[in-house]
Coordinates of C-alpha atoms in Angstrom, one line a residue:
M153 CA 32.0 -17.0 -9.1
V154 CA 30.9 -15.4 -5.9
S155 CA 27.8 -15.9 -3.8
V156 CA 26.6 -13.6 -1.1
L157 CA 24.7 -15.5 1.7
E158 CA 22.0 -13.2 3.0
G159 CA 21.9 -13.1 6.7
A160 CA 24.9 -15.3 7.0
K161 CA 26.7 -13.0 9.4
H162 CA 27.4 -15.3 12.3
P163 CA 24.3 -17.5 12.0
V164 CA 25.9 -20.0 14.4
W165 CA 27.8 -19.9 17.6
R166 CA 31.2 -18.2 17.2
G167 CA 33.9 -18.6 19.8
T168 CA 34.8 -15.1 20.8
R169 CA 36.6 -15.1 24.1
R170 CA 36.1 -12.2 26.6
A171 CA 37.3 -12.1 30.2
G172 CA 38.0 -15.8 30.0
H173 CA 34.5 -16.7 28.7
L174 CA 33.1 -17.7 25.3
I175 CA 30.4 -15.4 24.0
G176 CA 28.0 -15.9 21.1
F177 CA 26.3 -13.7 18.5
V178 CA 23.8 -12.0 20.8
D179 CA 26.5 -11.0 23.2
Q180 CA 28.6 -9.7 20.4
M181 CA 25.8 -7.5 19.2
H182 CA 25.5 -6.1 22.7
L183 CA 29.2 -5.4 22.6
Y184 CA 28.9 -3.5 19.3
K185 CA 26.1 -1.4 20.7
S186 CA 28.0 -0.7 23.9
G187 CA 31.1 0.3 22.0
E188 CA 33.3 -2.6 23.2
I189 CA 33.4 -3.8 19.6
D190 CA 33.4 -1.1 17.0
V191 CA 32.2 -1.3 13.4
A192 CA 35.8 -0.9 12.0
G193 CA 36.7 -4.4 13.3
Q194 CA 38.3 -3.3 16.6
I195 CA 37.8 -5.2 19.9
M196 CA 38.0 -3.3 23.2
E197 CA 39.5 -5.8 25.7
D198 CA 40.4 -4.5 29.2
G199 CA 40.7 -1.0 27.8
I200 CA 43.0 -2.0 24.9
M201 CA 41.9 -1.8 21.3
S202 CA 42.8 -4.9 19.2
T203 CA 42.1 -5.8 15.6
L204 CA 39.5 -8.2 14.4
Y205 CA 41.2 -9.9 11.4
R206 CA 39.2 -10.7 8.3
I207 CA 40.0 -14.3 7.3
G208 CA 39.5 -15.9 3.9
I209 CA 39.7 -19.7 3.6
A210 CA 41.2 -21.4 0.6
G211 CA 40.1 -25.0 0.7
A212 CA 37.2 -26.2 2.8
G213 CA 38.1 -29.9 3.0
G214 CA 39.1 -32.2 5.8
I215 CA 42.2 -30.6 7.2
F216 CA 40.4 -27.3 7.4
K217 CA 37.4 -28.7 9.1
E218 CA 39.3 -30.9 11.5
A219 CA 42.3 -28.8 12.4
H220 CA 42.1 -25.1 11.3
L221 CA 38.4 -24.3 11.8
P222 CA 38.3 -24.9 15.6
A223 CA 41.3 -22.6 16.0
W224 CA 39.7 -19.8 14.1
L225 CA 36.3 -20.1 15.8
E226 CA 38.0 -19.9 19.2
H227 CA 40.2 -17.0 18.5
P228 CA 38.8 -13.6 19.7
E229 CA 40.6 -11.6 17.0
A230 CA 39.6 -13.7 14.0
E231 CA 36.5 -13.5 11.8
I232 CA 36.0 -15.8 8.8
V233 CA 34.3 -13.7 6.2
A234 CA 34.9 -15.6 2.9
I235 CA 35.2 -19.3 1.7
F236 CA 36.9 -20.4 -1.5
D237 CA 36.7 -24.0 -2.7
A238 CA 36.6 -25.4 -6.2
N239 CA 33.7 -27.5 -5.0
E240 CA 30.9 -24.9 -4.8
V241 CA 28.5 -27.0 -2.7
R242 CA 31.2 -27.7 -0.1
A243 CA 32.1 -24.0 -0.1
H244 CA 28.5 -23.0 0.5
E245 CA 28.1 -25.6 3.3
M246 CA 31.2 -24.4 5.1
A247 CA 30.1 -20.8 4.7
V248 CA 26.8 -21.6 6.4
Q249 CA 28.5 -23.5 9.2
V250 CA 31.0 -20.7 10.0
G251 CA 28.8 -17.7 9.2
A252 CA 30.8 -16.4 6.3
S253 CA 28.8 -14.2 3.9
L254 CA 31.0 -14.6 0.8
V255 CA 31.5 -17.8 -1.2
Y256 CA 33.9 -18.1 -4.1
T257 CA 35.0 -20.7 -6.6
D258 CA 37.8 -18.4 -7.8
Y259 CA 40.5 -17.6 -5.1
K260 CA 41.7 -14.6 -7.2
Q261 CA 38.3 -13.1 -7.1
M262 CA 38.2 -13.6 -3.3
L263 CA 41.5 -11.8 -3.0
A264 CA 40.3 -8.9 -5.1
E265 CA 36.9 -8.4 -3.5
A266 CA 36.8 -9.7 0.1
N267 CA 39.0 -7.2 1.7
L268 CA 41.0 -9.9 3.6
D269 CA 43.7 -9.5 6.2
I270 CA 44.6 -13.2 6.2
I271 CA 44.2 -16.1 3.9
D272 CA 44.4 -19.7 5.3
I273 CA 45.4 -22.2 2.6
C274 CA 44.2 -25.7 3.0
T275 CA 44.1 -26.9 -0.6
P276 CA 45.9 -29.8 -2.2
N277 CA 49.6 -29.3 -2.0
L278 CA 50.1 -28.3 -5.6
Y279 CA 48.2 -25.1 -5.2
H280 CA 49.8 -23.9 -1.9
S281 CA 52.5 -21.7 -3.6
E282 CA 50.2 -20.3 -6.3
I283 CA 47.6 -19.1 -3.9
A284 CA 50.2 -17.9 -1.3
I285 CA 52.1 -15.8 -3.8
A286 CA 48.9 -14.2 -5.2
A287 CA 47.8 -13.4 -1.7
L288 CA 51.1 -11.9 -0.7
E289 CA 51.2 -9.8 -3.8
A290 CA 47.7 -8.6 -3.0
G291 CA 48.8 -7.5 0.5
V292 CA 47.3 -10.3 2.4
H293 CA 49.0 -12.3 5.2
V294 CA 49.3 -16.0 4.6
I295 CA 49.1 -19.1 6.8
C296 CA 49.4 -22.3 4.9
E297 CA 49.0 -26.0 5.7
K298 CA 52.2 -28.0 5.2
P299 CA 54.0 -28.7 3.0
D300 CA 54.9 -25.2 2.0
A301 CA 55.1 -26.2 -1.7
V302 CA 55.9 -29.1 -4.0
S303 CA 59.2 -27.8 -5.3
P304 CA 62.1 -25.8 -4.0
I305 CA 61.6 -23.2 -6.8
E306 CA 58.0 -22.6 -5.7
A307 CA 59.0 -22.5 -2.0
Q308 CA 61.6 -19.9 -2.8
K309 CA 59.1 -17.8 -4.8
M310 CA 56.8 -17.8 -1.7
A311 CA 59.7 -16.6 0.5
D312 CA 60.6 -13.9 -2.0
A313 CA 57.0 -12.8 -2.3
A314 CA 56.8 -12.5 1.5
A315 CA 60.0 -10.5 1.7
Q316 CA 58.9 -8.1 -1.1
S317 CA 55.4 -7.6 0.3
G318 CA 56.3 -7.2 3.9
K319 CA 53.4 -9.5 4.8
L320 CA 53.7 -12.5 7.1
L321 CA 54.0 -15.9 5.6
M322 CA 53.9 -18.9 7.9
A323 CA 53.5 -22.6 7.1
I324 CA 51.9 -24.9 9.6
R325 CA 54.4 -26.7 11.9
N326 CA 52.0 -27.8 14.5
N327 CA 54.3 -30.3 16.2
R328 CA 56.6 -27.5 17.3
F329 CA 53.8 -26.6 19.7
H330 CA 53.7 -29.9 21.5
P331 CA 54.7 -29.1 25.2
N332 CA 57.4 -31.8 25.1
V333 CA 58.8 -30.5 21.9
Q334 CA 58.9 -26.9 23.3
F335 CA 60.6 -28.1 26.4
L336 CA 63.2 -30.1 24.5
Q337 CA 63.9 -27.2 22.1
K338 CA 64.5 -24.8 25.0
F339 CA 66.6 -27.4 26.8
A340 CA 68.8 -27.9 23.7
Q341 CA 69.0 -24.1 23.1
E342 CA 70.3 -23.7 26.6
G343 CA 73.0 -26.3 26.1
G344 CA 71.3 -29.2 27.9
L345 CA 72.1 -31.7 25.1
G346 CA 75.6 -30.3 24.4
E347 CA 76.6 -30.6 20.7
I348 CA 73.9 -32.4 18.8
Y349 CA 75.8 -34.4 16.3
T350 CA 73.4 -37.0 14.9
G351 CA 69.9 -38.3 15.2
R352 CA 67.0 -40.1 13.5
C353 CA 63.3 -39.4 13.1
G354 CA 60.3 -41.0 11.4
W355 CA 56.7 -41.8 11.3
I356 CA 56.0 -45.4 10.2
R357 CA 52.6 -46.9 9.9
R358 CA 51.7 -50.6 9.7
R359 CA 48.7 -49.7 7.4
G360 CA 47.6 -46.1 6.9
I361 CA 47.5 -45.2 3.2
P362 CA 45.1 -42.3 2.4
G363 CA 42.2 -43.2 0.1
K364 CA 43.5 -44.2 -3.3
G365 CA 42.5 -42.1 -6.2
G366 CA 42.4 -38.9 -4.1
W367 CA 44.9 -36.1 -4.3
F368 CA 47.1 -37.6 -1.5
T369 CA 48.1 -40.5 -3.7
T370 CA 48.3 -38.5 -7.0
K371 CA 51.8 -37.1 -7.3
E372 CA 50.8 -34.2 -9.5
L373 CA 48.6 -32.8 -6.7
S374 CA 50.5 -34.0 -3.6
G375 CA 54.1 -33.9 -4.6
G376 CA 54.7 -37.3 -3.2
G377 CA 53.7 -39.9 -0.6
P378 CA 54.5 -40.2 3.1
L379 CA 57.8 -38.4 2.7
I380 CA 56.1 -35.1 1.9
D381 CA 53.0 -35.9 3.9
L382 CA 54.5 -37.2 7.2
G383 CA 58.1 -36.2 6.8
V384 CA 57.6 -32.5 7.2
H385 CA 56.4 -33.0 10.7
F386 CA 59.3 -34.8 12.3
I387 CA 62.2 -33.7 10.1
D388 CA 61.1 -30.2 11.1
V389 CA 61.0 -31.1 14.8
A390 CA 64.5 -32.6 14.7
M391 CA 65.9 -29.6 12.8
W392 CA 64.3 -27.1 15.1
V393 CA 65.7 -28.7 18.2
M394 CA 69.1 -29.0 16.5
G395 CA 69.0 -25.2 15.9
N396 CA 67.9 -25.2 12.2
P397 CA 71.3 -26.2 10.7
K398 CA 71.5 -25.8 6.9
P399 CA 71.1 -29.0 4.9
V400 CA 74.0 -29.5 2.5
A401 CA 73.5 -33.1 1.1
V402 CA 71.0 -35.9 1.1
S403 CA 70.6 -39.4 -0.1
G404 CA 67.4 -41.5 -0.1
A405 CA 65.4 -44.4 -1.4
T406 CA 61.6 -44.8 -2.0
Y407 CA 59.4 -47.8 -2.4
R408 CA 55.9 -48.6 -3.5
K409 CA 55.0 -52.1 -2.3
F410 CA 51.5 -51.7 -0.9
G411 CA 49.9 -49.0 -3.0
D412 CA 49.2 -51.2 -6.0
A413 CA 47.1 -53.4 -3.7
Q414 CA 44.6 -50.7 -3.1
A415 CA 41.2 -51.2 -4.7
E416 CA 41.1 -48.6 -7.4
G417 CA 42.2 -45.1 -8.5
M418 CA 45.5 -43.3 -8.9
F419 CA 48.5 -44.3 -6.8
D420 CA 51.8 -43.0 -8.3
V421 CA 53.6 -42.1 -5.1
E422 CA 55.8 -44.0 -2.7
D423 CA 54.4 -45.8 0.4
L424 CA 57.8 -45.8 2.2
A425 CA 60.8 -43.5 2.1
T426 CA 64.2 -43.6 3.8
G427 CA 66.9 -41.0 3.8
F428 CA 70.1 -39.5 5.2
I429 CA 70.6 -35.7 5.6
R430 CA 74.0 -34.0 6.1
F431 CA 74.1 -30.5 7.6
D432 CA 76.6 -27.6 7.4
N433 CA 77.7 -28.1 11.0
G434 CA 78.7 -31.7 10.4
A435 CA 75.5 -33.2 12.0
T436 CA 73.5 -35.9 10.3
L437 CA 69.9 -37.1 10.5
Q438 CA 68.5 -40.5 9.4
I439 CA 64.8 -40.6 8.4
E440 CA 62.1 -43.1 7.6
F441 CA 58.4 -42.4 6.7
S442 CA 55.8 -44.8 5.6
W443 CA 52.1 -45.3 5.1
A444 CA 52.3 -49.0 5.1
S445 CA 55.0 -51.6 6.1
N446 CA 55.1 -54.9 8.0
I447 CA 56.0 -53.6 11.4
E448 CA 54.6 -54.3 14.9
E449 CA 52.8 -51.0 15.3
E450 CA 52.6 -47.4 14.2
V451 CA 55.1 -45.1 15.8
N452 CA 56.4 -41.6 15.3
F453 CA 59.7 -40.6 16.9
V454 CA 62.6 -38.1 17.0
E455 CA 65.9 -39.3 18.6
L456 CA 68.8 -36.9 19.0
R457 CA 72.3 -37.7 20.3
G458 CA 74.2 -34.9 22.1
T459 CA 77.6 -34.8 23.9
K460 CA 75.9 -34.0 27.2
S461 CA 72.6 -35.8 26.8
G462 CA 70.5 -37.7 24.4
A463 CA 66.7 -37.2 23.8
S464 CA 63.9 -39.4 22.6
L465 CA 60.4 -38.3 21.6
R466 CA 58.3 -41.3 20.9
M467 CA 54.6 -40.8 20.3
G468 CA 54.9 -37.6 22.2
E469 CA 56.6 -39.0 25.2
L470 CA 60.0 -37.4 26.1
S471 CA 62.9 -39.2 27.6
L472 CA 66.4 -37.8 28.3
F473 CA 69.6 -39.9 28.7
S474 CA 72.8 -38.8 30.3
E475 CA 75.7 -39.7 32.6
I476 CA 76.5 -37.9 35.9
N477 CA 79.4 -38.9 38.2
G478 CA 79.9 -42.1 36.3
Q479 CA 76.2 -43.1 36.6
L480 CA 73.9 -43.5 33.6
L481 CA 70.6 -41.6 34.1
D482 CA 67.3 -41.9 32.4
M483 CA 65.0 -38.9 32.9
K484 CA 61.4 -37.8 32.1
P485 CA 59.7 -34.5 32.6
S486 CA 57.1 -34.9 35.3
R487 CA 54.7 -32.0 34.8
I488 CA 54.3 -31.7 31.1
K489 CA 51.1 -32.8 29.5
R490 CA 51.6 -35.8 27.1
K491 CA 49.8 -34.2 24.2
P492 CA 47.8 -31.0 23.9
A493 CA 44.4 -31.4 22.3
K494 CA 44.9 -28.5 19.8
M495 CA 48.4 -28.0 18.5
H496 CA 47.0 -26.4 15.3
N497 CA 45.3 -23.9 17.6
E498 CA 48.6 -23.0 19.2
N499 CA 50.2 -22.6 15.8
I500 CA 47.4 -20.3 14.6
N501 CA 47.4 -18.4 17.9
H502 CA 51.2 -17.8 17.4
F503 CA 50.5 -16.6 13.9
I504 CA 48.0 -14.0 15.2
D505 CA 50.4 -13.1 18.0
C506 CA 53.0 -12.3 15.4
L507 CA 50.7 -10.1 13.4
A508 CA 49.7 -8.3 16.5
G509 CA 53.3 -7.7 17.5
R510 CA 53.1 -9.9 20.6
A511 CA 55.6 -12.5 19.4
E512 CA 58.4 -13.0 16.9
P513 CA 57.8 -15.8 14.3
I514 CA 59.4 -19.2 15.2
I515 CA 58.4 -20.5 11.8
R516 CA 60.0 -18.6 9.0
P517 CA 59.9 -18.9 5.2
E518 CA 63.5 -20.0 4.9
H519 CA 62.7 -23.0 7.1
G520 CA 60.1 -24.0 4.4
V521 CA 62.6 -23.5 1.6
D522 CA 65.2 -25.8 3.3
M523 CA 62.5 -28.4 4.0
I524 CA 61.3 -28.6 0.4
K525 CA 64.9 -28.7 -0.8
I526 CA 65.5 -31.8 1.4
L527 CA 62.3 -33.6 0.4
S528 CA 62.8 -32.9 -3.4
A529 CA 66.4 -34.0 -3.2
I530 CA 65.5 -37.2 -1.5
Y531 CA 63.1 -38.0 -4.3
E532 CA 65.7 -37.2 -6.9
S533 CA 68.3 -39.3 -5.0
A534 CA 65.9 -42.2 -5.0
E535 CA 65.6 -42.0 -8.8
T536 CA 69.3 -41.5 -9.5
G537 CA 70.8 -43.8 -6.8
R538 CA 73.3 -41.2 -5.6
E539 CA 73.8 -38.5 -2.9
L540 CA 72.8 -35.0 -4.0
R541 CA 74.5 -31.8 -2.9
L542 CA 72.1 -29.0 -2.1

């Protein structure tokens, strides 16, 4: 089903940025008339013509509203023109909020009719691969909320579709855009850590189970619990800093000790997972992710051990540990912000920069394939009680 919202073209403020300032709808109309924005979706900025990308949204729920929407509204080269959501009321409400004129309850119809350049996928995990593949086959670039897919087969299908279509496929890895993570990755790339031979990472919560009965706690829709929900974030950070080694074997265990105490609804996923990953270069990584456990406080962390230095990212704070002239040294960067307000913004900005030829992708489909192989194998290892070769 499609609805056309009359007069919905930018009915609210839209964050186009020009000469360092945010401009609204009235100013944009002036730019159209003056020729600085033309009717073909081109923006004239400092004498340079750039594209105004037509964005379609798949899934207008919480993660889109809280994390993706601010990024699109603030980007000068993005225009949200269509909203798809299985919940028609929610789709209409979001369309009014962002000024999109097209509303769909069928994503295939949106792909066929809305003349999109980009689709942003924010649906439950089960549908990520299905929508991404259809979009790529339709000639539409794809940015997708994590995880990439719920199975390695689906993740590989996505990567194959991207290669065959020549369109950009990028899954969200927002923590790569934390200033301390970017500093650490560059430091490691330049040899500052030496050989990174082992590490550990995790995100453990004292209590933080998503609402029971929703898709997060329903395995068919989510693919799993905190391992697939939280694990993507910091396994990815660790592997990126390590230079993206190929995983070759994993073992793991999962537990459900708190989910059954929730009030009502479906809960057939784990609430805690642990694991061990072996890489092709001999390095290893220990992991632990939980929504609930009896610990002192919630914490997320990445610790890496190198032959020259060690590194610890704990709740975004970076520390480095080394030895010089027989003296042990603890070091902290002094001029890096603890946490940027909008890491999703930086991720989406990078996606647009890649489309515009201003950057090379730092997040590639093969990274997603490796990630989903790891997560799926840990779940299988937990069921079989043995290490799995990938």
